[in-house]
Each structure stands twice: as structure tokens, then as C-alpha cells.
Coordinates of C-alpha atoms and ligand atoms in Angstrom, one line a residue:
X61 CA 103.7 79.8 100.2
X62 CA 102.4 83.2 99.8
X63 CA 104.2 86.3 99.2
X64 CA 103.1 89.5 99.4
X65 CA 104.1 93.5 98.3
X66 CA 102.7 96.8 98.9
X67 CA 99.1 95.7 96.9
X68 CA 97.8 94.1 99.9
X69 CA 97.5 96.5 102.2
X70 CA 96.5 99.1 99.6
X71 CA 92.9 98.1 100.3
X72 CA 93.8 99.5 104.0
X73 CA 94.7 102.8 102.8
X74 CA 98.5 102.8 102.8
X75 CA 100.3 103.9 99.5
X76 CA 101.8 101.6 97.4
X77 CA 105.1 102.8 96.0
X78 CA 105.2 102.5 92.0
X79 CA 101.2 103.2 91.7
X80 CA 99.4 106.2 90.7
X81 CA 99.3 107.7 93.9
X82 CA 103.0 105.8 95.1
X83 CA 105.2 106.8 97.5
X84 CA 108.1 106.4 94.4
X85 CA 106.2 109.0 92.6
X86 CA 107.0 111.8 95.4
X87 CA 109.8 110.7 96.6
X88 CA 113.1 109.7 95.4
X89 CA 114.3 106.4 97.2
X90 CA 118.1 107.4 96.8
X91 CA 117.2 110.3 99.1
X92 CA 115.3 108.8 101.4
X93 CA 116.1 104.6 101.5
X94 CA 119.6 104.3 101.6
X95 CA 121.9 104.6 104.4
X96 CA 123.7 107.2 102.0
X97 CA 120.7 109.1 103.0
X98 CA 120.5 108.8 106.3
X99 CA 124.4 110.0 106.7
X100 CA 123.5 112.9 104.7
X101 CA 121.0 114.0 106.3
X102 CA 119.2 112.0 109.3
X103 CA 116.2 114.5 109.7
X104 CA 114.6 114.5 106.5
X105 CA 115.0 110.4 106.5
X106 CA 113.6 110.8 109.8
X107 CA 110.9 113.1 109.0
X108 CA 109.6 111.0 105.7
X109 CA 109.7 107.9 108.2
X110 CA 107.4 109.6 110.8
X111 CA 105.3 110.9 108.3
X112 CA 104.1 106.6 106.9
X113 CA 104.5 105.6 110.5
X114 CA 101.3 108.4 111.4
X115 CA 99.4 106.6 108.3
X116 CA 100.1 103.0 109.2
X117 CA 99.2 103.8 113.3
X118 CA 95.8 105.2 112.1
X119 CA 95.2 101.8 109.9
X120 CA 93.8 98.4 109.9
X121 CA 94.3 95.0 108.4
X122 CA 92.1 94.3 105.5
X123 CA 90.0 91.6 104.5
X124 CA 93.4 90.3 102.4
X125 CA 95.5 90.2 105.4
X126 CA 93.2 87.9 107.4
X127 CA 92.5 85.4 105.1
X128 CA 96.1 85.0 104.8
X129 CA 96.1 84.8 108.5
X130 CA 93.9 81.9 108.7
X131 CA 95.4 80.2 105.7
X132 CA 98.0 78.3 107.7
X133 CA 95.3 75.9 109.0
X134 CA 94.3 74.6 105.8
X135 CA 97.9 73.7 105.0
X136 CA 100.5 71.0 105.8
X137 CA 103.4 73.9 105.6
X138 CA 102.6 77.3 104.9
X139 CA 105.0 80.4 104.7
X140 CA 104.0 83.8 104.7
X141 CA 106.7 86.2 103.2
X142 CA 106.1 89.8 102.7
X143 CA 108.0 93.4 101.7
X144 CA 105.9 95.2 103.7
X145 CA 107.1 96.8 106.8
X146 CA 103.6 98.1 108.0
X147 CA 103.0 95.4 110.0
X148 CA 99.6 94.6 109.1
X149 CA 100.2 90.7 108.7
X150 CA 101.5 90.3 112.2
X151 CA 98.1 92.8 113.3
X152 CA 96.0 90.4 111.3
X153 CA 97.2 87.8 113.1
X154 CA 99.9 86.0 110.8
X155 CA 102.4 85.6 113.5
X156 CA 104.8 83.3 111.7
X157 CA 106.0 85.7 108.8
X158 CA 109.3 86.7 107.3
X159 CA 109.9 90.2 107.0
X160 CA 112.3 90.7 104.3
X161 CA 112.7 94.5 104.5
X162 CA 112.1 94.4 108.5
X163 CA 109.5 96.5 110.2
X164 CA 108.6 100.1 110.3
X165 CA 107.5 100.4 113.8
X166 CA 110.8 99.3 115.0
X167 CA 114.2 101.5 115.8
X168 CA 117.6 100.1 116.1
X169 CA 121.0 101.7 116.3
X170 CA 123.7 102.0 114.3
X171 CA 126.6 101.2 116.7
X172 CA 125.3 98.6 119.0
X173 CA 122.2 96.8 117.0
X174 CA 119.9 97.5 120.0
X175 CA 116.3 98.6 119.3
X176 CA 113.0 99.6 120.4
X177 CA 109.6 100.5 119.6
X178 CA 109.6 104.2 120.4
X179 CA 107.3 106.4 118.7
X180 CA 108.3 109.9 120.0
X181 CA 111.4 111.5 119.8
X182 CA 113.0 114.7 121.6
X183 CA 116.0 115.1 118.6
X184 CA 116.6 113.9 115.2
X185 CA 117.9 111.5 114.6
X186 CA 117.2 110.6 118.1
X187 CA 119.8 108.4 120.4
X188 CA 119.6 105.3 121.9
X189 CA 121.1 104.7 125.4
X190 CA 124.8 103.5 124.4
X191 CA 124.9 107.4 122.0
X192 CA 124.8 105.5 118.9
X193 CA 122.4 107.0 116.1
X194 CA 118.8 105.1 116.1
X195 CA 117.5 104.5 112.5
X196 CA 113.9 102.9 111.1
X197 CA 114.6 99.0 111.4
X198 CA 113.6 98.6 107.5
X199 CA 116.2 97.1 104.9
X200 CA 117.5 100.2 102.8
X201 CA 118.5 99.6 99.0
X202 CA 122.0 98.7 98.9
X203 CA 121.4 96.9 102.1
X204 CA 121.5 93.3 103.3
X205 CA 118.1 91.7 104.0
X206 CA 117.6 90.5 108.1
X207 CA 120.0 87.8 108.9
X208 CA 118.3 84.3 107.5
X209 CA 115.6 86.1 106.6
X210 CA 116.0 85.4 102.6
X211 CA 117.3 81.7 103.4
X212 CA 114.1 81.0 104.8
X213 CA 112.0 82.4 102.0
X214 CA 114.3 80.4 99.3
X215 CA 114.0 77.4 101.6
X216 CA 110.0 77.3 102.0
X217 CA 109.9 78.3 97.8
X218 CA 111.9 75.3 97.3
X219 CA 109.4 73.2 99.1
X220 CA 106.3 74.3 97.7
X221 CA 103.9 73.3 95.3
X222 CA 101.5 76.4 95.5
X223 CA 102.4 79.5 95.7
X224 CA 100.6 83.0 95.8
X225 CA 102.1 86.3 94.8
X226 CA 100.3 89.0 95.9
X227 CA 100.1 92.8 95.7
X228 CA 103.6 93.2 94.6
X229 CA 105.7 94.7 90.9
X230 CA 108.1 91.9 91.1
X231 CA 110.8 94.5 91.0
X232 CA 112.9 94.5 93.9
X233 CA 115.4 91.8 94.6
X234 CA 116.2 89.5 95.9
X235 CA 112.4 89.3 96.8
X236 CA 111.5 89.3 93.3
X237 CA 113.4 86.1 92.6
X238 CA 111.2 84.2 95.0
X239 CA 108.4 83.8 92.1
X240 CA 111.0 82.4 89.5
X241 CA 112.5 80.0 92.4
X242 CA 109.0 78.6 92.6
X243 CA 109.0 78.8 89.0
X244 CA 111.9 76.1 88.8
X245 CA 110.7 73.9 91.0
X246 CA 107.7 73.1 89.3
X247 CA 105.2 74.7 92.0
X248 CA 101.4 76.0 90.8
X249 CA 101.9 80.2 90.7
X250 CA 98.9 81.8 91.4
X251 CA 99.0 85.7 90.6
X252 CA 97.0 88.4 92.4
X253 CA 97.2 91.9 91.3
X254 CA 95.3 94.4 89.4
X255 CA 97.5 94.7 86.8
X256 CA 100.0 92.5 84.9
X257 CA 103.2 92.7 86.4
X258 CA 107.0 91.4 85.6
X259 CA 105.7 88.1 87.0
X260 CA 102.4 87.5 84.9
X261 CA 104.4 85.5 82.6
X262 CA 104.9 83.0 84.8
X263 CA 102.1 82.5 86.9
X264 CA 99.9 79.5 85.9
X265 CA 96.8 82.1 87.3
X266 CA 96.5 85.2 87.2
X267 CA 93.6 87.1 88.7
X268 CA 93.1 90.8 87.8
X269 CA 91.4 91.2 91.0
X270 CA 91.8 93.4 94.4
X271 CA 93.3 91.1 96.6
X272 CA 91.0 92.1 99.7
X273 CA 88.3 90.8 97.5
X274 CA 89.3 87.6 96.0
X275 CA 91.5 86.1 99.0
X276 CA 87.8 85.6 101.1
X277 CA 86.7 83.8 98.1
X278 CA 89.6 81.5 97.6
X279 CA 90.2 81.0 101.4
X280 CA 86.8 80.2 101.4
X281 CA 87.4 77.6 98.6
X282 CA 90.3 76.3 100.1
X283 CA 88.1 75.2 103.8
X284 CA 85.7 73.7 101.0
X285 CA 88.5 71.6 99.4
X286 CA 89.1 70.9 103.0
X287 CA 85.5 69.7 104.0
X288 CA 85.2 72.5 105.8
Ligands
BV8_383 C1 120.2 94.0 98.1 C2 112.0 98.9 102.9 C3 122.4 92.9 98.2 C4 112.3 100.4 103.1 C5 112.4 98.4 100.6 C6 119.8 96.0 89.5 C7 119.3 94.8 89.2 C8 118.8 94.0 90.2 C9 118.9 94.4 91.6 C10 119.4 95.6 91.8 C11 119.9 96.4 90.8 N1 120.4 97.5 91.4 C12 120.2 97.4 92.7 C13 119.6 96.3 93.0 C14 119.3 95.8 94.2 C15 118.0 96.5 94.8 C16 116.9 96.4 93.8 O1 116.2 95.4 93.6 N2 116.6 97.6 93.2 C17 115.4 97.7 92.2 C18 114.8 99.0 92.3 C19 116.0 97.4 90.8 N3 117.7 95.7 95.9 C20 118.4 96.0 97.1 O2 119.1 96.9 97.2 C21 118.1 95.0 98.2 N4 119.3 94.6 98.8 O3 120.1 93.7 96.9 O4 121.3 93.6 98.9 C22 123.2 94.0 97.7 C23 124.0 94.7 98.6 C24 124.9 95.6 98.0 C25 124.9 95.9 96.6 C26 124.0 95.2 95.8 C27 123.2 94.2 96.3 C28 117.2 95.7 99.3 C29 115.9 96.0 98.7 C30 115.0 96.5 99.9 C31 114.7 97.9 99.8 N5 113.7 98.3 100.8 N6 111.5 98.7 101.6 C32 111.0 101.2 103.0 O5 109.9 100.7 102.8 O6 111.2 102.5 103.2 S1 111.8 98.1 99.0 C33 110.1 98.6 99.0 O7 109.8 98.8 97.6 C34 109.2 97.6 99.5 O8 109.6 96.8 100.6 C35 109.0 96.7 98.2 O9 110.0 95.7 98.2 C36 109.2 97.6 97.1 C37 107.9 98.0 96.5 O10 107.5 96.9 95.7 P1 106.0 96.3 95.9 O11 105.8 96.0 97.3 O12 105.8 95.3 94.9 O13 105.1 97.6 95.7 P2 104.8 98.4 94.2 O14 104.2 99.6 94.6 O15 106.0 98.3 93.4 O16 103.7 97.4 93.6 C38 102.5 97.2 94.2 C39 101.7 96.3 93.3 O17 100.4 96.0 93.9 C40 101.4 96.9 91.9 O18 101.8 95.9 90.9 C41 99.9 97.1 91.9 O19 99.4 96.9 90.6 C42 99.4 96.1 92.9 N7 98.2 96.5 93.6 C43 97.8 97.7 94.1 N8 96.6 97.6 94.7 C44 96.3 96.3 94.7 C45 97.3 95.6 94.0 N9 97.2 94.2 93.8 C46 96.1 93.6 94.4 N10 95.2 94.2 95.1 C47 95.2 95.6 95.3 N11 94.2 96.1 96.0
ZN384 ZN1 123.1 101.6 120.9

């Protein structure tokens, strides 16, 4: 099981939110991730969306992202889990992830759930066919997480013995339960993040390391365990 935060695709160039340079620090999440918000005032919601949507279009994947990608070979059941909504797992080639906070790139609306990738917009907040209100498909505080989405996590944490937490605080729930979940079950926590975190306590590892430069080294010892 591995489950990642904004720390792994930090390495790509997109901010995290609680670090030095985070988006947290410039930006108050009541006034721009809540649906409270977005009723307020759609535009600047809007606007603050566009603006990480231009950074994560100009990025790529990191050396993190596709050693996690190839990780599922090298295991009997693997589940990759991850708070990011930049997409970069699925560009890396995970295609078998759950996306607890949904997905940047995507729109959906308000009144009738449809939604689509569009990228350009004539109005704010722009419309989608049926006149309904089209909003970033990301999970806003307050809000419930995709449909099964958090089931699934809590089902694969159950069943695992190894599990990786990766580039994330360990502040937001529910997704920051998932550690302590594994915890209970008696599973092998391996911690990567450059500093400690509310989860260091609990990990049975910890490595004070970038995670684009230690998860080559450990896939790479994983294919060995492997005979690979
Ligand atoms: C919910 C999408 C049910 C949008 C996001 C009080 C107590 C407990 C819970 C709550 C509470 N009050 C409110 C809540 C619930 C709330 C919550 O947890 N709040 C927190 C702030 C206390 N949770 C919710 O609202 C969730 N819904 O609970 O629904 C409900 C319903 C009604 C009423 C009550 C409950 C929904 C939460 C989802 C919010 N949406 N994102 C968007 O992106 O715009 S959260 C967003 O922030 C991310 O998705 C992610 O989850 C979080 C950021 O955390 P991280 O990813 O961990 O990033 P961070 O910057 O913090 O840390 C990065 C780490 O990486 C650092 O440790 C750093 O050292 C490390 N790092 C940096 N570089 C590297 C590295 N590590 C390794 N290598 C590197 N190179
Ligand atoms: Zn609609």
C-alpha cells in the first residue's frame, strides 16, 4: 500500500501546501476550498484554480511517481492512494489509483454531476450544457470524499502488511487515518518525508529523504528481493 501527499510531486516543481513556499501559506483554504467559497464568490475560486492548473500543465512526473508506477509488479496486491489532484500518478503511469480529493484537471457541475476536461473558459464560473454552475472536480473541506473512494483505501489498509506514506503532513482527514489503520493491523510503516511529521511516531522507518531520490533505490531493492 502506498500513500502519497503533496511531497511527491514537490520534486516536479508543484507547491506543496503547509511548506515554506506552500500554497497554505498565501492562501487561506476557507476562501478558496470550500464550497462556501465558491457560492461567495465563483471567480476568485476559479481564478486560484486556473492559476495551479497553468503550473501542473507545464510539469512532469518525477522519478517518485514512476517507481511507484512500476511497483505493482513486484507485489501480490498493491494500492496506490494519493491527495494529490495533479495527476501526475496517472501521467506516470499508475493507472489503478484512488483519488481521495478527485482530480484538478477535471470540471463537473453543480446541478447535474456531469463533467469534462475543459481548459478554457468564456465566463466565470463557466456553464456546462444543462446551465448548472461547473466547479474544479477536487474534494473541498467540509466535503465528502468521491463515492467509495475512502472504502477502498480503508479496505486495501486493512489488508496490508507494508505500507508507504509518502510526501504527506498527516493532517487532513480522513486520509490521515489511513497510517493509523495500518497501524492497527499490525502492517510494516515505512515513512518518507523530509521532515518528521504527525505520523513519525508510528512508522517502523522513517527515511529523512527526498522521495524522488530514495523510491529508485528501494524499488530497485524491491526487483532484487524479487530476483530481478
Ligand atoms: C471531510 C483538494 C467529512 C482541494 C484537499 C478537525 C479535526 C479533524 C478533521 C477535521 C477537523 N475539522 C475539519 C476536519 C475535516 C477536514 C480536515 O481534515 N481539516 C484539517 C485541516 C484539520 N477534512 C475535510 O474536510 C475532508 N472532508 O472530513 O468530510 C465531513 C463532512 C462535513 C463536516 C465534517 C466532516 C476533506 C478534506 C479534503 C480537502 N481537500 N485538496 C485542493 O487541492 O484545492 S486537502 C489538500 O491539503 C491536499 O489534497 C492534501 O490532503 C492536503 C495537504 O496535505 P499534504 O498533501 O500532506 O501536503 P502538505 O503540504 O501538508 O505536506 C507535504 C509534506 O511533504 C510535508 O510533510 C513535507 O515535509 C513533505 N515533503 C516536501 N517535499 C518532499 C517531502 N517529502 C518527501 N520528498 C519531498 N521531496
Ligand atoms: Zn450540468
Amino acid at each position: 500500500m502506498v500513500s502519497t501527499g503533496a511531497g511527491v510531486s514537490s520534486e516536479s516543481g508543484v507547491p506543496t501546501f503547509r511548506g515554506a513556499d506552500g500554497l497554505w501559506n498565501k492562501f487561506r483554504p476557507e476562501e478558496l476550498a470550500t464550497f462556501e467559497a465558491f457560492e461567495r464568490n465563483p471567480r476568485i475560486v476559479w481564478e486560484w484554480y486556473q492559476y495551479r492548473r497553468e503550473i501542473i500543465n507545464r510539469i512532469k512526473p518525477n522519478a517518485g511517481h514512476y517507481s511507484i508506477a512500476q511497483m505493482p509488479g513486484y507485489f501480490e496486491s498493491f494500492t496506490l492512494v494519493t491527495q494529490n489532484v495533479d495527476g501526475l500518478h496517472r501521467a506516470a503511469g499508475s493507472d489503478d489509483l484512488v483519488e481521495l480529493h478527485g482530480n484538478i484537471k477535471r470540471n463537473r457541475c453543480i446541478e447535474c454531476g456531469g463533467f469534462n476536461y475543459d481548459e478554457e473558459f468564456a465566463q466565470f464560473p463557466p456553464l456546462c450544457a444543462c446551465g448548472g454552475r461547473l466547479r474544479p472536480d477536487v474534494v473541498w473541506f467540509g466535503e465528502l470524499l468521491p463515492k467509495g473512494a475512502f472504502e477502498k483505501a480503508e479496505m486495501a489498509t486493512t489488508g496490508c502488511d507494508l505500507f508507504f506514506s509518502v510526501g504527506t503532513s498527516g493532517i487532513v482527514q480522513p486520509a490521515a487515518s489511513l497510517p493509523f489503520t495500518a497501524r492497527r493491523v499490525g502492517a510494516f510503516i515505512v515513512e518518507i518525508n523530509i521532515e518528521q511529521t504527525e505520523l513519525t511516531h508510528i512508522a517502523d522507518e522513517h527515511f529523512t529523504v527526498k522521495s524522488g531520490e530514495i523510491l529508485p533505490a528501494i524499488l530497485g531493492k524491491i526487483k532484487e528481493l524479487r530476483g530481478n
